Short mmCIF file of C-alpha atoms and ligand atoms in Angstrom, two decimals:
data_model
loop_
_atom_site.label_atom_id
_atom_site.label_comp_id
_atom_site.label_asym_id
_atom_site.label_seq_id
_atom_site.Cartn_x
_atom_site.Cartn_y
_atom_site.Cartn_z
CA MET A 1 9.70 -12.07 -21.02
CA THR A 2 10.59 -8.43 -21.05
CA SER A 3 11.68 -7.43 -24.50
CA ASP A 4 15.27 -7.98 -25.68
CA LYS A 5 15.95 -4.15 -25.57
CA THR A 6 16.10 -4.27 -21.75
CA LYS A 7 18.75 -7.14 -21.82
CA GLY A 8 21.91 -5.99 -19.70
CA LEU A 9 19.70 -3.38 -17.92
CA PRO A 10 19.58 -2.95 -14.13
CA ASN A 11 16.89 -5.30 -12.61
CA VAL A 12 14.40 -3.65 -10.49
CA VAL A 13 12.32 -6.32 -8.63
CA ILE A 14 8.92 -4.79 -6.75
CA VAL A 15 7.21 -7.45 -4.64
CA GLY A 16 3.68 -6.66 -4.24
CA GLY A 17 1.04 -5.48 -6.84
CA GLY A 18 -1.10 -3.16 -4.49
CA PHE A 19 -0.91 0.63 -4.63
CA GLY A 20 2.70 1.25 -3.83
CA GLY A 21 4.16 -1.56 -6.16
CA LEU A 22 1.81 -0.71 -9.12
CA TYR A 23 2.66 2.95 -8.96
CA ALA A 24 6.36 2.27 -8.38
CA ALA A 25 6.32 0.06 -11.58
CA ARG A 26 4.23 2.72 -13.50
CA GLY A 27 6.71 5.48 -12.23
CA LEU A 28 9.63 3.23 -14.19
CA ALA A 29 7.57 3.46 -17.45
CA ASP A 30 10.23 4.02 -20.30
CA ALA A 31 12.97 4.30 -17.73
CA PRO A 32 16.16 2.14 -18.69
CA VAL A 33 15.48 -0.71 -16.57
CA ARG A 34 14.12 -4.33 -16.46
CA VAL A 35 11.14 -4.32 -13.83
CA THR A 36 9.57 -7.71 -12.35
CA ILE A 37 6.44 -7.07 -10.27
CA ILE A 38 5.75 -10.13 -8.10
CA ASP A 39 2.63 -10.87 -6.19
CA LYS A 40 1.09 -13.65 -4.73
CA HIS A 41 -2.21 -12.92 -6.35
CA ASN A 42 -2.54 -12.35 -10.08
CA TYR A 43 -4.75 -9.30 -9.38
CA HIS A 44 -4.38 -5.53 -8.22
CA LEU A 45 -7.07 -5.17 -5.70
CA PHE A 46 -9.11 -1.86 -5.05
CA ARG A 47 -9.10 -2.57 -1.55
CA PRO A 48 -11.45 0.56 -0.25
CA MET A 49 -14.10 -0.99 -1.92
CA LEU A 50 -13.47 -4.57 -0.93
CA TYR A 51 -16.45 -4.53 1.62
CA GLN A 52 -18.99 -3.62 -1.35
CA VAL A 53 -18.02 -7.01 -2.57
CA ALA A 54 -18.42 -8.47 0.70
CA THR A 55 -22.05 -7.28 1.19
CA GLY A 56 -22.82 -7.93 -2.49
CA LEU A 57 -22.77 -4.65 -3.86
CA LEU A 58 -20.33 -5.31 -6.25
CA SER A 59 -18.70 -8.16 -7.93
CA ALA A 60 -14.79 -8.91 -7.33
CA ASP A 61 -13.96 -8.35 -10.97
CA GLU A 62 -15.32 -4.80 -10.61
CA ILE A 63 -12.75 -3.80 -8.31
CA ALA A 64 -9.74 -6.03 -8.93
CA ALA A 65 -7.78 -6.50 -12.48
CA PRO A 66 -5.11 -8.58 -13.47
CA ILE A 67 -1.80 -6.98 -12.78
CA ARG A 68 -0.48 -8.19 -16.31
CA SER A 69 -3.12 -6.64 -18.02
CA ILE A 70 -3.05 -3.18 -16.12
CA LEU A 71 0.73 -3.14 -17.10
CA ARG A 72 0.38 -4.84 -20.52
CA LYS A 73 1.58 -1.64 -22.66
CA GLN A 74 4.46 -1.17 -20.56
CA LYS A 75 7.19 -3.35 -22.15
CA ASN A 76 10.05 -3.09 -19.79
CA VAL A 77 7.59 -4.73 -17.20
CA GLU A 78 7.55 -8.47 -16.73
CA VAL A 79 4.79 -9.81 -14.18
CA LEU A 80 5.48 -12.93 -11.93
CA MET A 81 2.78 -14.61 -9.94
CA ALA A 82 4.57 -16.11 -6.86
CA GLU A 83 4.79 -15.64 -3.15
CA VAL A 84 8.00 -14.27 -1.74
CA VAL A 85 9.34 -15.86 1.50
CA GLY A 86 12.31 -13.95 1.78
CA VAL A 87 14.98 -11.40 0.70
CA ASP A 88 18.82 -11.80 0.96
CA PRO A 89 20.15 -8.13 1.03
CA GLU A 90 23.98 -9.40 0.75
CA ASN A 91 23.52 -11.32 -2.40
CA GLN A 92 20.69 -9.25 -3.92
CA VAL A 93 18.03 -12.12 -4.13
CA VAL A 94 14.59 -12.16 -3.58
CA GLU A 95 13.27 -15.80 -2.65
CA THR A 96 9.94 -17.40 -3.52
CA VAL A 97 8.13 -20.17 -1.89
CA ASP A 98 8.61 -22.47 -4.75
CA GLY A 99 12.65 -22.28 -4.01
CA SER A 100 13.22 -20.08 -7.10
CA SER A 101 15.44 -16.87 -6.46
CA LEU A 102 15.44 -13.85 -8.48
CA HIS A 103 18.25 -11.23 -8.54
CA TYR A 104 17.86 -7.52 -8.31
CA ASP A 105 19.99 -4.34 -8.30
CA TYR A 106 17.12 -2.46 -6.67
CA VAL A 107 14.10 -4.16 -4.83
CA VAL A 108 10.87 -2.47 -3.52
CA LEU A 109 8.96 -4.03 -0.99
CA ALA A 110 5.22 -3.24 -1.01
CA THR A 111 3.70 -6.25 0.66
CA GLY A 112 1.15 -4.37 2.76
CA ILE A 113 -0.51 -5.78 6.00
CA HIS A 114 -2.58 -8.44 7.57
CA TYR A 115 -5.09 -8.22 10.63
CA ASN A 116 -3.66 -8.33 14.02
CA TYR A 117 -5.38 -11.10 16.43
CA PHE A 118 -3.29 -9.90 19.16
CA GLY A 119 -1.82 -13.22 19.74
CA HIS A 120 -5.24 -15.08 19.10
CA ASP A 121 -4.50 -16.63 15.73
CA ASP A 122 -7.08 -19.20 16.37
CA TRP A 123 -9.67 -16.51 16.30
CA LYS A 124 -8.88 -15.85 12.42
CA GLU A 125 -10.93 -18.63 11.48
CA LEU A 126 -13.88 -17.72 13.47
CA ALA A 127 -13.73 -13.78 12.87
CA PRO A 128 -12.51 -13.31 9.43
CA GLY A 129 -10.85 -10.01 8.13
CA LEU A 130 -11.31 -8.18 4.98
CA ASP A 131 -8.13 -8.56 3.08
CA SER A 132 -8.45 -10.26 -0.10
CA VAL A 133 -11.23 -11.16 -2.80
CA ASP A 134 -11.29 -14.88 -1.28
CA ASP A 135 -12.12 -13.11 2.20
CA ALA A 136 -14.72 -10.72 0.61
CA ASP A 137 -16.54 -14.10 -1.01
CA ARG A 138 -16.26 -15.78 2.33
CA ILE A 139 -17.69 -13.00 4.27
CA ARG A 140 -20.59 -12.32 1.69
CA GLY A 141 -21.30 -16.09 2.22
CA LYS A 142 -21.05 -16.04 5.96
CA ILE A 143 -23.63 -13.22 6.22
CA LEU A 144 -26.05 -14.59 3.67
CA SER A 145 -25.92 -18.21 5.00
CA ALA A 146 -26.83 -16.77 8.23
CA PHE A 147 -29.89 -15.55 6.85
CA GLU A 148 -30.59 -18.48 5.00
CA THR A 149 -30.24 -20.64 8.22
CA ALA A 150 -32.12 -18.29 10.25
CA GLU A 151 -35.07 -18.71 7.54
CA ARG A 152 -34.77 -22.45 7.62
CA LYS A 153 -34.92 -22.52 11.38
CA ALA A 154 -37.52 -20.11 11.66
CA ALA A 155 -39.77 -22.33 9.42
CA GLU A 156 -39.28 -25.25 12.02
CA PRO A 157 -42.12 -26.03 14.48
CA GLY A 158 -40.77 -25.02 17.97
CA ALA A 159 -37.99 -22.92 16.36
CA ASP A 160 -35.53 -21.88 19.34
CA PRO A 161 -35.85 -18.24 19.47
CA GLN A 162 -32.23 -17.73 21.10
CA LEU A 163 -30.80 -19.63 18.14
CA LEU A 164 -32.64 -17.18 15.65
CA GLU A 165 -31.40 -14.37 17.54
CA ASP A 166 -27.73 -15.40 17.44
CA LEU A 167 -28.13 -16.00 13.73
CA LEU A 168 -29.45 -12.63 13.18
CA THR A 169 -26.49 -10.96 15.21
CA PHE A 170 -23.65 -9.93 13.20
CA VAL A 171 -20.54 -8.45 15.40
CA LEU A 172 -17.95 -6.30 14.04
CA VAL A 173 -14.84 -5.74 16.12
CA GLY A 174 -13.04 -2.65 15.47
CA ALA A 175 -14.95 0.92 14.47
CA GLY A 176 -11.65 2.01 12.24
CA THR A 177 -12.60 3.19 8.55
CA ALA A 178 -12.99 -0.42 7.38
CA GLY A 179 -15.42 -1.45 10.40
CA VAL A 180 -17.50 1.62 10.21
CA GLU A 181 -18.25 1.06 6.36
CA MET A 182 -18.74 -2.39 6.91
CA ALA A 183 -21.13 -2.08 9.65
CA GLY A 184 -23.20 0.46 7.75
CA THR A 185 -23.09 -1.42 4.81
CA ILE A 186 -24.66 -4.73 6.69
CA ALA A 187 -27.56 -2.57 8.27
CA GLU A 188 -28.63 -1.43 4.94
CA MET A 189 -28.50 -4.70 3.36
CA ALA A 190 -30.84 -5.96 5.96
CA ARG A 191 -32.87 -3.13 6.17
CA LEU A 192 -33.48 -2.43 2.57
CA ALA A 193 -31.86 -4.97 0.29
CA LEU A 194 -33.14 -8.31 1.88
CA THR A 195 -36.70 -7.05 2.57
CA GLY A 196 -39.39 -9.15 0.95
CA ASP A 197 -37.05 -12.22 0.40
CA PHE A 198 -37.75 -14.13 3.31
CA ARG A 199 -40.89 -15.75 4.63
CA HIS A 200 -40.47 -16.76 8.20
CA ILE A 201 -37.73 -14.17 9.19
CA ASP A 202 -37.88 -9.91 9.05
CA PRO A 203 -33.89 -9.21 7.92
CA ARG A 204 -34.88 -5.61 9.33
CA SER A 205 -34.80 -7.37 12.69
CA ALA A 206 -30.96 -8.21 12.55
CA HIS A 207 -28.80 -6.84 15.26
CA ILE A 208 -25.67 -5.31 14.08
CA LEU A 209 -23.17 -4.56 16.62
CA LEU A 210 -19.97 -2.62 16.22
CA PHE A 211 -17.40 -3.01 18.81
CA GLU A 212 -14.78 -0.49 19.62
CA ALA A 213 -12.25 -0.60 22.60
CA ALA A 214 -11.34 2.98 22.06
CA PRO A 215 -13.79 5.59 23.87
CA ARG A 216 -14.95 6.54 20.21
CA ILE A 217 -15.48 5.50 16.76
CA LEU A 218 -13.26 6.51 13.94
CA PRO A 219 -10.46 7.48 16.20
CA SER A 220 -8.28 8.81 13.63
CA TYR A 221 -10.81 11.27 12.87
CA PRO A 222 -11.68 14.63 14.50
CA GLU A 223 -14.03 14.21 17.56
CA LYS A 224 -17.03 15.93 15.61
CA LEU A 225 -16.90 13.69 12.80
CA SER A 226 -16.62 10.67 14.97
CA ASP A 227 -19.69 11.70 16.76
CA ARG A 228 -21.59 12.35 13.37
CA ALA A 229 -20.78 8.96 12.03
CA HIS A 230 -21.79 7.65 15.22
CA GLU A 231 -25.07 8.88 15.30
CA HIS A 232 -25.51 8.36 11.36
CA LEU A 233 -24.84 4.58 12.46
CA ARG A 234 -27.26 4.71 15.24
CA GLN A 235 -29.95 5.91 12.75
CA ILE A 236 -29.50 3.28 10.21
CA GLY A 237 -29.53 0.57 12.94
CA VAL A 238 -26.33 -0.26 14.07
CA ASP A 239 -25.61 -0.70 17.61
CA VAL A 240 -22.46 1.06 18.49
CA ARG A 241 -20.55 -0.05 21.79
CA THR A 242 -17.24 2.33 22.65
CA SER A 243 -15.01 1.42 25.30
CA ALA A 244 -16.04 -2.01 24.49
CA ARG A 245 -12.92 -4.63 24.49
CA VAL A 246 -13.56 -8.11 22.91
CA GLU A 247 -11.81 -10.28 25.03
CA ASN A 248 -12.70 -13.82 23.63
CA VAL A 249 -14.07 -15.11 20.45
CA ASP A 250 -15.65 -18.52 19.95
CA ALA A 251 -18.05 -20.40 17.73
CA ALA A 252 -20.98 -18.97 19.55
CA GLY A 253 -19.95 -15.59 19.69
CA VAL A 254 -17.74 -12.93 21.52
CA VAL A 255 -17.24 -11.94 25.26
CA VAL A 256 -17.16 -8.20 25.71
CA ASN A 257 -15.91 -6.39 28.90
CA GLY A 258 -16.73 -9.83 30.61
CA GLN A 259 -20.35 -10.23 29.00
CA ARG A 260 -21.11 -13.02 26.34
CA VAL A 261 -22.92 -11.68 23.26
CA GLY A 262 -24.21 -14.67 21.05
CA SER A 263 -23.57 -14.31 17.32
CA ARG A 264 -22.82 -16.71 14.43
CA THR A 265 -21.14 -14.16 12.43
CA VAL A 266 -18.16 -12.29 13.73
CA LEU A 267 -16.19 -10.01 11.56
CA TRP A 268 -12.61 -8.77 12.26
CA THR A 269 -11.89 -5.33 11.44
CA ALA A 270 -9.55 -4.34 14.37
CA GLY A 271 -5.70 -3.90 14.31
CA VAL A 272 -3.36 -4.63 11.52
CA VAL A 273 0.46 -5.79 11.45
CA ALA A 274 2.68 -5.35 8.61
CA SER A 275 3.97 -8.21 6.23
CA PRO A 276 7.28 -9.80 7.38
CA ALA A 277 9.42 -7.65 5.25
CA GLY A 278 11.06 -6.16 8.04
CA ARG A 279 12.07 -9.68 9.42
CA TRP A 280 13.31 -10.60 5.76
CA LEU A 281 15.78 -7.39 5.78
CA GLY A 282 16.74 -7.89 9.42
CA ALA A 283 15.71 -4.03 9.60
CA GLU A 284 14.58 -2.17 12.54
CA THR A 285 10.73 -1.98 12.68
CA ASP A 286 8.01 -0.11 14.64
CA ARG A 287 5.68 -1.99 17.11
CA ALA A 288 3.28 -2.89 14.29
CA GLY A 289 6.18 -4.57 12.35
CA ARG A 290 6.65 -1.69 9.74
CA VAL A 291 10.08 -1.06 8.48
CA LYS A 292 11.45 2.42 9.79
CA VAL A 293 12.78 3.99 6.48
CA ASN A 294 15.02 7.00 5.59
CA ALA A 295 13.65 10.13 3.97
CA ASP A 296 14.32 8.84 0.59
CA LEU A 297 12.32 5.51 1.41
CA THR A 298 15.16 3.28 1.56
CA VAL A 299 16.47 0.96 4.44
CA PRO A 300 19.08 2.28 6.36
CA GLY A 301 22.42 0.90 5.30
CA ARG A 302 20.85 -0.34 1.98
CA SER A 303 20.67 2.16 -0.61
CA ASN A 304 18.95 -0.30 -3.06
CA VAL A 305 16.34 -1.56 -0.88
CA PHE A 306 13.15 0.53 -0.63
CA VAL A 307 10.02 -0.37 1.75
CA ILE A 308 6.81 1.52 1.02
CA GLY A 309 3.21 1.78 1.30
CA ASP A 310 1.62 -0.20 4.26
CA THR A 311 4.30 -2.11 5.14
CA ALA A 312 6.70 0.90 5.86
CA ALA A 313 6.56 3.26 8.62
CA VAL A 314 7.35 6.68 7.13
CA VAL A 315 7.46 9.92 9.08
CA ALA A 316 7.68 12.48 6.29
CA PRO A 317 7.04 16.51 5.96
CA THR A 318 3.45 16.79 4.82
CA ARG A 319 1.34 19.36 3.11
CA ASN A 320 -2.40 19.99 2.92
CA LEU A 321 -4.79 20.05 -0.27
CA PHE A 322 -3.20 23.46 -1.18
CA GLY A 323 0.26 22.52 -0.65
CA LEU A 324 0.55 24.34 2.71
CA ARG A 325 3.30 22.78 5.11
CA LYS A 326 1.87 21.01 8.05
CA GLY A 327 5.23 19.71 9.58
CA SER A 328 6.76 16.07 9.79
CA ARG A 329 4.24 13.23 10.93
CA PRO A 330 3.89 9.62 10.43
CA LEU A 331 1.80 8.83 7.44
CA PRO A 332 -1.52 6.93 7.73
CA GLY A 333 -1.93 3.18 6.46
CA VAL A 334 -4.14 4.33 3.64
CA ALA A 335 -3.99 4.24 -0.19
CA GLN A 336 -2.69 7.72 -0.77
CA PRO A 337 0.69 7.28 0.91
CA ALA A 338 1.30 4.21 -0.75
CA ILE A 339 0.59 5.80 -4.28
CA GLN A 340 3.00 8.78 -3.53
CA GLU A 341 5.61 6.63 -2.21
CA GLY A 342 5.39 4.28 -5.20
CA LYS A 343 5.62 7.34 -7.65
CA TYR A 344 8.48 8.62 -5.77
CA VAL A 345 10.61 5.27 -5.67
CA GLY A 346 10.37 5.44 -9.43
CA ARG A 347 11.85 8.85 -9.67
CA VAL A 348 14.56 8.03 -7.16
CA ILE A 349 15.46 4.60 -9.15
CA ARG A 350 14.96 6.48 -12.52
CA SER A 351 17.51 9.44 -11.47
CA GLN A 352 20.09 6.82 -10.10
CA VAL A 353 20.09 4.68 -13.43
CA THR A 354 20.22 7.58 -15.52
CA GLY A 355 23.04 9.48 -13.61
CA GLN A 356 20.93 12.68 -12.93
CA SER A 357 20.37 14.22 -9.52
CA GLY A 358 17.90 12.60 -7.10
CA PRO A 359 14.55 14.15 -6.06
CA ALA A 360 14.12 16.06 -2.72
CA PRO A 361 13.61 13.72 0.18
CA PHE A 362 9.98 12.27 0.09
CA TRP A 363 7.07 14.58 1.17
CA TYR A 364 3.54 13.65 1.48
CA TRP A 365 0.53 15.65 0.03
CA ASP A 366 -2.43 15.00 2.43
CA LYS A 367 -5.30 15.14 0.47
CA GLY A 368 -7.81 14.46 3.16
CA ASN A 369 -9.58 11.15 4.79
CA LEU A 370 -12.95 9.92 3.74
CA ALA A 371 -15.31 7.21 5.31
CA ILE A 372 -18.70 6.32 3.87
CA ILE A 373 -21.56 5.02 5.92
CA GLY A 374 -24.45 3.64 3.82
CA ARG A 375 -26.18 4.74 0.69
CA THR A 376 -25.81 8.62 1.16
CA PHE A 377 -23.60 9.39 4.05
CA ALA A 378 -20.10 10.17 4.48
CA VAL A 379 -17.69 11.91 6.65
CA ALA A 380 -15.04 13.93 5.04
CA ASP A 381 -11.90 15.37 6.74
CA LEU A 382 -10.01 17.58 4.54
CA GLY A 383 -7.75 19.34 6.90
CA PHE A 384 -8.76 22.83 6.32
CA VAL A 385 -12.75 21.79 6.13
CA ARG A 386 -14.38 19.23 7.83
CA PHE A 387 -18.15 18.02 6.70
CA SER A 388 -20.49 15.35 6.51
CA GLY A 389 -23.48 13.86 4.72
CA ALA A 390 -24.49 13.55 0.93
CA LEU A 391 -22.17 16.02 -0.13
CA ALA A 392 -18.99 13.94 1.46
CA TRP A 393 -20.71 10.86 0.39
CA LEU A 394 -20.58 12.15 -3.46
CA LEU A 395 -16.82 13.16 -2.93
CA TRP A 396 -16.25 9.97 -1.91
CA LEU A 397 -18.07 8.07 -4.77
CA GLY A 398 -16.37 10.29 -7.31
CA ILE A 399 -12.65 9.92 -5.74
CA HIS A 400 -13.10 6.44 -5.37
CA ILE A 401 -14.29 5.41 -8.98
CA TYR A 402 -11.73 7.81 -10.33
CA PHE A 403 -9.02 5.97 -8.84
CA LEU A 404 -10.41 2.53 -9.82
CA ILE A 405 -7.78 1.20 -12.16
CA GLY A 406 -9.04 0.30 -15.73
CA PHE A 407 -11.59 2.25 -17.83
CA ALA A 408 -13.73 -0.47 -18.21
CA ASN A 409 -14.09 -0.96 -14.50
CA ARG A 410 -14.99 2.38 -14.14
CA LEU A 411 -17.94 2.46 -16.23
CA GLN A 412 -19.31 -0.77 -14.85
CA VAL A 413 -18.90 0.14 -11.23
CA MET A 414 -20.57 3.48 -11.97
CA LEU A 415 -23.44 1.54 -13.59
CA GLN A 416 -24.03 -1.18 -10.98
CA TRP A 417 -23.92 1.27 -8.36
CA ALA A 418 -26.62 3.45 -9.67
CA VAL A 419 -28.82 0.45 -10.21
CA SER A 420 -28.01 -0.93 -6.62
CA PHE A 421 -28.74 2.92 -5.37
CA TRP A 422 -31.87 3.21 -7.02
CA THR A 423 -33.45 -0.23 -6.81
CA LYS A 424 -31.75 -0.59 -3.23
CA ARG A 425 -31.15 -4.04 -3.92
CA ARG A 426 -27.75 -6.03 -4.05
CA GLY A 427 -26.76 -7.57 -7.28
CA VAL A 428 -24.42 -10.22 -5.98
CA ARG A 429 -26.55 -12.36 -3.79
CA ILE A 430 -24.76 -15.89 -4.85
CA PHE A 431 -22.24 -17.33 -2.64
CA PRO A 432 -20.51 -20.47 -2.58
CA LEU A 433 -20.75 -23.13 0.10
CA ASP A 434 -17.70 -22.94 2.15
CA ARG A 435 -16.59 -26.38 1.67
CA LYS A 436 -13.76 -25.99 4.18
CA THR A 437 -15.90 -24.89 6.90
CA GLY A 438 -19.23 -25.82 5.78
CA GLU A 439 -21.13 -22.72 6.97
CA GLU A 440 -24.61 -24.21 7.52
CA LYS A 441 -23.24 -27.33 8.78
CA SER A 442 -21.34 -25.37 11.03
CA CYS A 443 -24.26 -23.70 12.58
CA GLU A 444 -25.75 -27.21 13.47
CA ASP A 445 -22.66 -28.41 14.88
CA ARG A 446 -22.31 -25.14 17.01
CA ARG A 447 -25.56 -25.40 18.52
CA ALA A 448 -25.07 -28.91 19.32
CA SER A 449 -21.81 -27.82 21.16
C1 LIG B 501 -11.19 -3.54 4.09
C2 LIG B 501 -10.23 -2.31 3.62
C3 LIG B 501 -10.72 -0.98 3.26
C4 LIG B 501 -10.11 -0.04 3.15
N1 LIG B 501 -10.20 1.35 2.85
C5 LIG B 501 -9.62 2.46 2.42
C6 LIG B 501 -10.12 3.65 2.12
O1 LIG B 501 -11.30 3.81 2.05
N2 LIG B 501 -9.46 4.60 1.82
C7 LIG B 501 -8.01 4.34 1.79
O2 LIG B 501 -7.03 5.01 1.39
N3 LIG B 501 -7.33 3.26 2.10
C8 LIG B 501 -8.28 2.17 2.66
N4 LIG B 501 -7.70 0.94 2.79
C9 LIG B 501 -6.24 0.96 2.97
C10 LIG B 501 -5.36 0.67 1.86
O3 LIG B 501 -6.21 -0.12 0.72
C11 LIG B 501 -4.11 0.24 2.02
O4 LIG B 501 -3.55 1.35 2.39
C12 LIG B 501 -3.21 0.22 0.51
O5 LIG B 501 -3.81 -0.78 -0.09
C13 LIG B 501 -1.55 -0.04 0.90
O6 LIG B 501 -1.18 -0.15 -0.27
P1 LIG B 501 0.13 -1.22 -0.18
O7 LIG B 501 0.65 -1.04 -1.87
O8 LIG B 501 1.13 -0.90 0.96
O9 LIG B 501 -0.47 -2.58 0.07
P2 LIG B 501 -1.55 -3.49 -0.89
O10 LIG B 501 -2.40 -2.53 -1.39
O11 LIG B 501 -2.26 -3.99 0.42
O12 LIG B 501 -0.63 -4.46 -1.57
C14 LIG B 501 -0.02 -5.46 -1.16
C15 LIG B 501 0.37 -6.46 -2.25
O13 LIG B 501 1.29 -7.34 -1.82
C16 LIG B 501 0.89 -8.47 -2.12
N5 LIG B 501 1.82 -9.60 -1.25
C17 LIG B 501 1.44 -9.40 0.18
N6 LIG B 501 2.59 -10.23 0.55
C18 LIG B 501 3.14 -10.93 -0.27
C19 LIG B 501 3.99 -12.08 -0.63
N7 LIG B 501 4.67 -12.58 0.36
N8 LIG B 501 4.70 -12.29 -1.93
C20 LIG B 501 3.92 -11.63 -2.90
N9 LIG B 501 3.14 -10.68 -2.88
C21 LIG B 501 2.81 -10.46 -1.56
C22 LIG B 501 -0.37 -8.55 -1.73
O14 LIG B 501 -1.22 -9.61 -2.43
C23 LIG B 501 -0.95 -7.24 -2.71
O15 LIG B 501 -1.18 -7.13 -3.93
C24 LIG B 501 -8.62 0.14 3.08
C25 LIG B 501 -8.02 -1.38 3.48
C26 LIG B 501 -8.66 -2.45 3.46
C27 LIG B 501 -8.33 -3.82 3.96
#
């Protein structure tokens, strides 16, 4: 329970303990409100480093922390683990999956996105996307079990070379930041971390394929940086195919531009779609389902309903790193807009409950974009300057570790990273058997089918 001192104060319900929700809650520290933050998971996840968990470089607890422990010192906050299934703006209640409802005076929806399979939801099981700790564990299991199965099959007399090739072919669909970062990490995992561990296969022979339907990878980056990223991926052994549309996914692989590519490990890093917040509210959304919001991040016609982060379509005045105006533009689905919007909403609510004048309309401070590819290479687009290589990699590392929530995590991650860097090994190589799909079994089944 929140402390007795908060009794009778306005209720602020924040749905989602990701970047947007967490920073909104923090922005209300010491404000005269009762804050309830609801998340279907009990943890806040630092998603930018999730693929490091999926490829065994870090363990989940190094990039995730319980929301209630992050906010334990903020006495006006209560944390609830529950899945929200609806919002009733007329009666000002949030509804959870177990049938409970929670009254609010202000509600902040920060429920993020999920992957878009473009109408092929049956591909989800075959080509998982990376969005949660469970996904990361499952993907790590899928990758490592492919190597294990290949080793076992290769040891059998008369091993089927096609099966071995399919097992050692890793397909990534979509070359945005997540796809590029993931492809680079899998390539280095195969090339460096696993060498010497197997007796019948050479992990360096793994074929990592990155398919992108657009004419170039990292489409949101300047062309020069896309080209450099492409070239670096090629150097570390990733086979990048652009203008390559994945038309089908099944248990035996994918069909790309009409041609079949055999693979037992297909990972989805293509488009995203917003959480159903727009549907809950009956609000206007864009094509990706993101709620169109006002300049103060409220939903049109609802001055006490805010939508922020990946699930909001925000068009806002933007300034560069030095504070110079760049005009109004749609904000990208990355961590910084969510963080800044969360802080801003905290200020708006605080000003309303204390009777002070509200802040100016939201504007976005664009600090630039970074994507990391492998152990020592990254591309950096800081607006006024664009560069790639080791310096960009160091910048990526510093920023990401700085922003990790929780001091213990930062130290742990730095240490783990340093060890993996120098030894070229992966710390997290254990994976549970996927009881639901039975990874190993399914490979056999697929072969038979
Ligand atoms: C693999 C990956 C790599 C990325 N890399 C980068 C990067 O390098 N740099 C960068 O800036 N950004 C990166 N991003 C994007 C960044 O993580 C997001 O833009 C950011 O997390 C958005 O914050 P948010 O608060 O809107 O949503 P999230 O951080 O996604 O938080 C949403 C929260 O809502 C909860 N939730 C959802 N639905 C419900 C419900 N119905 N009931 C209760 N709780 C619910 C979820 O459990 C989650 O905790 C990456 C994302 C992914 C998936």
